[in-house]
XYZ file of C-alpha atoms in Angstrom:
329
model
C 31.872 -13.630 33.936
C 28.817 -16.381 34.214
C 26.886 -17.144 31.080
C 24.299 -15.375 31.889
C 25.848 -11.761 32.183
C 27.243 -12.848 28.894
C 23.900 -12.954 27.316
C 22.741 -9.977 29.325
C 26.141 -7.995 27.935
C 24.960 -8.905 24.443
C 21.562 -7.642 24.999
C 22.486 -4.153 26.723
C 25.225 -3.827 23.353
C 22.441 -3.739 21.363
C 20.230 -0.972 23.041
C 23.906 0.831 22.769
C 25.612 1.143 25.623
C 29.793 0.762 25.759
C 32.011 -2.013 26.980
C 32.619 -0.051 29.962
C 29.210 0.396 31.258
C 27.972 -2.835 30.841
C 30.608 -4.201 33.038
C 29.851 -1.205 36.016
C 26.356 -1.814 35.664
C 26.542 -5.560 35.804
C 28.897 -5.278 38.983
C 26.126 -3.035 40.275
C 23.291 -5.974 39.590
C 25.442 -7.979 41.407
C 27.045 -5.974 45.078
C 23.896 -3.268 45.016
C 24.609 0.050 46.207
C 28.712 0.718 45.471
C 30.730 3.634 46.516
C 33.150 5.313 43.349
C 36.291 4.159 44.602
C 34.996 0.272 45.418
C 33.624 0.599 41.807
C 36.876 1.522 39.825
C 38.523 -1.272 41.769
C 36.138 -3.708 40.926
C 36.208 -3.261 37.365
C 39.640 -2.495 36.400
C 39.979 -3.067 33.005
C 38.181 -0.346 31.563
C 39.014 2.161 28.469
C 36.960 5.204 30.173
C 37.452 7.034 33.751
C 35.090 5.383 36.161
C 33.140 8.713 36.527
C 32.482 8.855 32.643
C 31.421 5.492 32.598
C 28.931 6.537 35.736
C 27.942 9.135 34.429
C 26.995 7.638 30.913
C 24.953 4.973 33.163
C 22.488 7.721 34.981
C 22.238 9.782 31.975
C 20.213 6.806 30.026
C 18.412 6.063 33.497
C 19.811 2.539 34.310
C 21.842 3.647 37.987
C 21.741 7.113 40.188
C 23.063 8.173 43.345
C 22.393 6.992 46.982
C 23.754 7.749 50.469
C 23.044 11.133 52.361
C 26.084 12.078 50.760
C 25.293 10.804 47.392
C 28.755 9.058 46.981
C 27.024 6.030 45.951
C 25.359 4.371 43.182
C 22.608 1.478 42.642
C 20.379 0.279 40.027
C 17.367 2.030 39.075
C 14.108 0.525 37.855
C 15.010 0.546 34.142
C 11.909 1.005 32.419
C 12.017 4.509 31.877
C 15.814 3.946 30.638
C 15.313 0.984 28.130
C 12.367 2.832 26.705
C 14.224 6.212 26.337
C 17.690 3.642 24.888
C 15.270 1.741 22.428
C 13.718 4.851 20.573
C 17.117 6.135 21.060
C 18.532 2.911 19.048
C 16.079 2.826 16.439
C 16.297 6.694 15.513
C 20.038 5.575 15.219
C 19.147 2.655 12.867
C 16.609 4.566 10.832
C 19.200 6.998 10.332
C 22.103 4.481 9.787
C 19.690 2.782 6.753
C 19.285 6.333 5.288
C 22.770 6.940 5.475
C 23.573 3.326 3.714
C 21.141 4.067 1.025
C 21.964 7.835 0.566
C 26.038 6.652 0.183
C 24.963 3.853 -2.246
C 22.834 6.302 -4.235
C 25.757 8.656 -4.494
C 27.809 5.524 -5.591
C 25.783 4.870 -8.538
C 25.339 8.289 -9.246
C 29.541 9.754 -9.646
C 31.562 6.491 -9.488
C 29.139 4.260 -11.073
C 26.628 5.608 -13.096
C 24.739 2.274 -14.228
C 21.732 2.527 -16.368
C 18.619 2.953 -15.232
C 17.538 0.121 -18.069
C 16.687 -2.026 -14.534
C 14.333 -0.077 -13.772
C 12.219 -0.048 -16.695
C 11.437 -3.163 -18.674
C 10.077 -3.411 -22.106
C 8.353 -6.811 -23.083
C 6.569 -6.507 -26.795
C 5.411 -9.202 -29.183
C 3.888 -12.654 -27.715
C 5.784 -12.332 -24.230
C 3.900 -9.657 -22.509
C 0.863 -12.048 -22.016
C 3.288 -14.444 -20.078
C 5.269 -11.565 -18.133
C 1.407 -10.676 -16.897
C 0.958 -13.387 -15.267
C 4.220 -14.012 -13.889
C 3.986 -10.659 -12.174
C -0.040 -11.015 -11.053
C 0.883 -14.377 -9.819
C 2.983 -13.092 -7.249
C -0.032 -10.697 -5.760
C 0.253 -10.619 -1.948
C -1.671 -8.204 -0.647
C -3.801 -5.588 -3.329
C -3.758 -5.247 -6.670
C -4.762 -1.898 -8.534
C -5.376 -1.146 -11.515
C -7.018 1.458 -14.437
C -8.417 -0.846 -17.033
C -9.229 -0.024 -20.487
C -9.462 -1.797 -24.002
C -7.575 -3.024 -26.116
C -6.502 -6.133 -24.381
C -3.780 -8.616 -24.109
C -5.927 -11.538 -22.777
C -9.554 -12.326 -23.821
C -12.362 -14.027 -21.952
C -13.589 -14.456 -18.220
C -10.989 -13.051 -15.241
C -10.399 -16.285 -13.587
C -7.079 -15.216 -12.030
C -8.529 -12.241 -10.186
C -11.204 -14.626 -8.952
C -8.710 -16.696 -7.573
C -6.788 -14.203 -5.973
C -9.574 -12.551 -4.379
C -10.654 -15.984 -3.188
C -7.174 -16.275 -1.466
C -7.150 -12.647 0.281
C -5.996 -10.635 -2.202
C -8.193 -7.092 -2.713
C -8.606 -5.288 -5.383
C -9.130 -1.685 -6.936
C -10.191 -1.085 -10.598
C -10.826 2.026 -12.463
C -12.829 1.473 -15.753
C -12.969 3.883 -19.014
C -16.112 3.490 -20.548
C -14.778 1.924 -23.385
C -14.103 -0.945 -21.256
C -18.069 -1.201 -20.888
C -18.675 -1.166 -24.798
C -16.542 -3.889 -25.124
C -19.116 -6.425 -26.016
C -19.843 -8.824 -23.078
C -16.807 -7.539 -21.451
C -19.100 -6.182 -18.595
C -20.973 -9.266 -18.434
C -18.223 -11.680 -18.538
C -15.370 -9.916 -16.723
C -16.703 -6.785 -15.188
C -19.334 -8.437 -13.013
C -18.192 -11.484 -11.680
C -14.868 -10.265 -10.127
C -17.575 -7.292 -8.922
C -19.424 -10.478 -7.513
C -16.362 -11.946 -6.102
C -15.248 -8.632 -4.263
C -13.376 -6.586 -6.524
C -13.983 -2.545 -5.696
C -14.552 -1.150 -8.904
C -15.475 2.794 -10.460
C -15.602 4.280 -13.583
C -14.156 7.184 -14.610
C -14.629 9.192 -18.130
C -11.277 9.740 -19.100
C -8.183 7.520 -17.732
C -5.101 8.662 -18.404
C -3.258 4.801 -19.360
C -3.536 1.575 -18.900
C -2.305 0.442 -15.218
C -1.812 -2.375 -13.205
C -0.107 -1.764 -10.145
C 1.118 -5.031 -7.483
C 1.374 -4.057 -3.911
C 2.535 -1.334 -4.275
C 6.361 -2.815 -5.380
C 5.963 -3.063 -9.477
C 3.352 -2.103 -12.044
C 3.158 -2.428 -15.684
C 1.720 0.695 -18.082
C 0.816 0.693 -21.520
C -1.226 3.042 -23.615
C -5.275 3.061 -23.540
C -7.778 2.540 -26.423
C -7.490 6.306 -27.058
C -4.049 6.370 -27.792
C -3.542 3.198 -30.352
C -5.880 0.472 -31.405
C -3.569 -2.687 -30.745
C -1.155 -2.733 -27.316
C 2.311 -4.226 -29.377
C 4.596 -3.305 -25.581
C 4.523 -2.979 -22.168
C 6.966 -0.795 -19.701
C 7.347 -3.044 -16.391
C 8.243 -0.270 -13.635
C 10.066 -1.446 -10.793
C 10.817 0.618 -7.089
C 11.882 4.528 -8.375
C 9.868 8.015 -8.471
C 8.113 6.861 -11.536
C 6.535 4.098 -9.237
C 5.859 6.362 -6.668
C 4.101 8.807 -9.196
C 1.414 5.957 -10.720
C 0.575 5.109 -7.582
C -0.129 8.530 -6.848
C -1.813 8.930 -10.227
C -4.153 5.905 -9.766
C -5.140 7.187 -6.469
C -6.078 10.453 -7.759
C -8.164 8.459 -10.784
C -9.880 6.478 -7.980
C -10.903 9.640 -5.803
C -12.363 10.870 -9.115
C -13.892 7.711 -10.145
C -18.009 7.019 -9.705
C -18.964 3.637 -8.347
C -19.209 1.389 -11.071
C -22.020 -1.220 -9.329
C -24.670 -0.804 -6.703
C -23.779 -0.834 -3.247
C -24.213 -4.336 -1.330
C -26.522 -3.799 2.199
C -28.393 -0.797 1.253
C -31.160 -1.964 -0.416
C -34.187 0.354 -0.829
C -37.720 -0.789 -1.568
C -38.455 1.716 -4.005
C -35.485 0.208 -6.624
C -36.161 -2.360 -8.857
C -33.075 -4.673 -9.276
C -33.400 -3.720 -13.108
C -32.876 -0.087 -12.260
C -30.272 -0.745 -9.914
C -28.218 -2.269 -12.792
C -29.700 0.508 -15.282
C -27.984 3.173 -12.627
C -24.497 1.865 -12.092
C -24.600 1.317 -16.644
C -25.381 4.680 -16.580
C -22.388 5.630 -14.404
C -20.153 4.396 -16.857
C -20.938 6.155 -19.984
C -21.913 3.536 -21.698
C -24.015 3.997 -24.614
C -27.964 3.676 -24.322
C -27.761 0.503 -26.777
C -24.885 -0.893 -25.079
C -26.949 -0.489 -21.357
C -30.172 -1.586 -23.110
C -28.480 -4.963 -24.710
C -26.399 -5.505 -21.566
C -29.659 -5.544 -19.736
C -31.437 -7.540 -22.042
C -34.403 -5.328 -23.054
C -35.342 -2.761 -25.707
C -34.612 0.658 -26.460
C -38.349 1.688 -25.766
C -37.893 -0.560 -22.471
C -34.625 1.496 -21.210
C -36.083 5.110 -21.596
C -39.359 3.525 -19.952
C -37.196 2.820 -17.040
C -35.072 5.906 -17.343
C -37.854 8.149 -17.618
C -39.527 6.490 -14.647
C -36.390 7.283 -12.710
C -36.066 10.503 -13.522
C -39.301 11.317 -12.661
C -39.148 9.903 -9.314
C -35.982 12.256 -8.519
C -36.981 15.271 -9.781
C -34.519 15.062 -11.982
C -34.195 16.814 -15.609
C -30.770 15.695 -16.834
C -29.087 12.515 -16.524
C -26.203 14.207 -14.746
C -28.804 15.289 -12.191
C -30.141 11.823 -11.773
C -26.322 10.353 -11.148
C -26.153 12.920 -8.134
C -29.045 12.212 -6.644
C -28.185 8.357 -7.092
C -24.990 9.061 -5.107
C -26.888 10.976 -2.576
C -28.874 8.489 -2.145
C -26.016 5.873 -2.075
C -28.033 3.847 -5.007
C -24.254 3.792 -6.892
């Protein structure tokens, strides 16, 4: 056999077909058009009949039947085939991969029934500050998260600058206690904003969340739950995974837009309101919005009053609708 039927033989084992009819249909490429008989003599050492090994070759399209008596058989254009072979090959594989993992799960489960302790890590004391960034440093594609005080590291977000710099997106979900936090919003809030982050608000957030594409995410309690984080669970690949990334998707579904929207800028919005708006969105307290913006008490119901009036609106809750209607948030 040349080289290059070698090559093609290891080719056409791969898309699954036997020993047997790679040789036949090989012979075929070579001769054309063969009777049955010239066929089983040319290709003698065989495990399977001749007609099986035919037969397996028109069944996944690669040869049929020629002659007015249809006693002989040729090559077909294979495209059809190799298509129907490949799909056939990787149903097989995605099936062989379930089986693997299905037979190792069963392993762990009766003959070897480990902990789950590597599943679930818990770093306390001055370490978790260190295991954060080891983790975030590793950030490939996205990085989401439900953010809320208190807080393991103090000061500007330079890391999620530079990984939003470098292609990496991100999705944050902010408890209004986040915004109280003084100069939080200014300081950490805004500029990663600025730099691309996709943030919202939400009233209530069930935990503290930081979730890293998708493979691990670390979880510790809010600000409504204890005053001073002292651990941190690190949750690797499992259902418990799989359900805080379903939980932070339903938090961000829920969530209002934390900032004004960039390209839709309407003439009759002051920059100040703007700002005043997406504060409002957050629950943040009217001193908290009115020092955050740098003006007075009297100055902020001014402005809110002024908005309010221009909607229609009566409520505050009737102003944040038609703010989203409007897509001012």
């Amino acid at each position: 056999m040349r080289q290059t039927d070698t090559e093609r033989a290891d080719h056409l084992k791969v898309l699954g077909l036997s020993n047997d009819e790679i040789k036949v249909y090989q012979h075929l490429l070579r001769t054309g058009p063969s009777s049955v008989t010239e066929l089983d003599e040319a290709v003698p050492d065989r495990e399977a009949t001749i007609d099986a090994t035919l037969s397996g070759l028109v069944q996944v399209g690669l040869a049929r039947r020629s002659g007015s008596d249809h006693s002989r058989f040729l090559p077909v254009p294979p495209d059809a085939g190799l298509e129907a072979m490949t799909l056939r090959r990787e149903s097989e594989l995605k099936q062989a991969r379930i089986e693997v993992l299905n037979a190792y799960d069963e392993f762990r489960r009766t003959v070897y029934n480990e902990s789950t302790t590597h599943l679930i890590e818990v770093v306390t004391g001055s370490a978790i500050v260190e295991r954060i960034h080891q983790i975030k440093g590793g950030a490939q594609r996205e990085i989401l998260a439900i953010d809320s005080p208190p807080y393991y590291i103090g000061g500007p977000n330079q890391e999620e600058i530079d990984h939003l710099k470098r292609g990496v997106s991100y999705r944050v979900v902010y408890s209004p206690e986040s915004v109280e936090v003084p100069g939080y919003l200014t300081e950490n809030i805004l500029p990663c904003v600025e730099a691309g982050e996709q943030a919202r608000v939400l009233p209530d957030v069930p935990a503290k969340l930081t979730i890293i594409d998708g493979s691990i995410a670390f979880v510790s309690m809010s600000v409504r739950d204890t005053d001073v984080n002292r651990s941190l669970l690190i949750i690797r690949p499992s259902s418990l995974l799989t359900a805080l990334i379903g939980m932070f998707e339903l938090c961000w579904r829920n969530a209002l837009p934390l900032h004004a929207s960039v390209g839709t800028e309407d003439d009759r919005l002051e920059p100040i309101e703007r700002r005043l708006l997406a504060l409002l969105a957050t629950g943040a307290a009217d001193d908290t919005i009115a020092r955050t913006l740098g003006i007075s008490r009297r100055t902020f119901f001014r402005y809110l009053e002024r908005l309010m009036n221009r909607t229609g609106a009566s409520t505050r809750f009737q102003l944040a609708l038609h703010a989203a209607r409007e897509n001012w948030l």
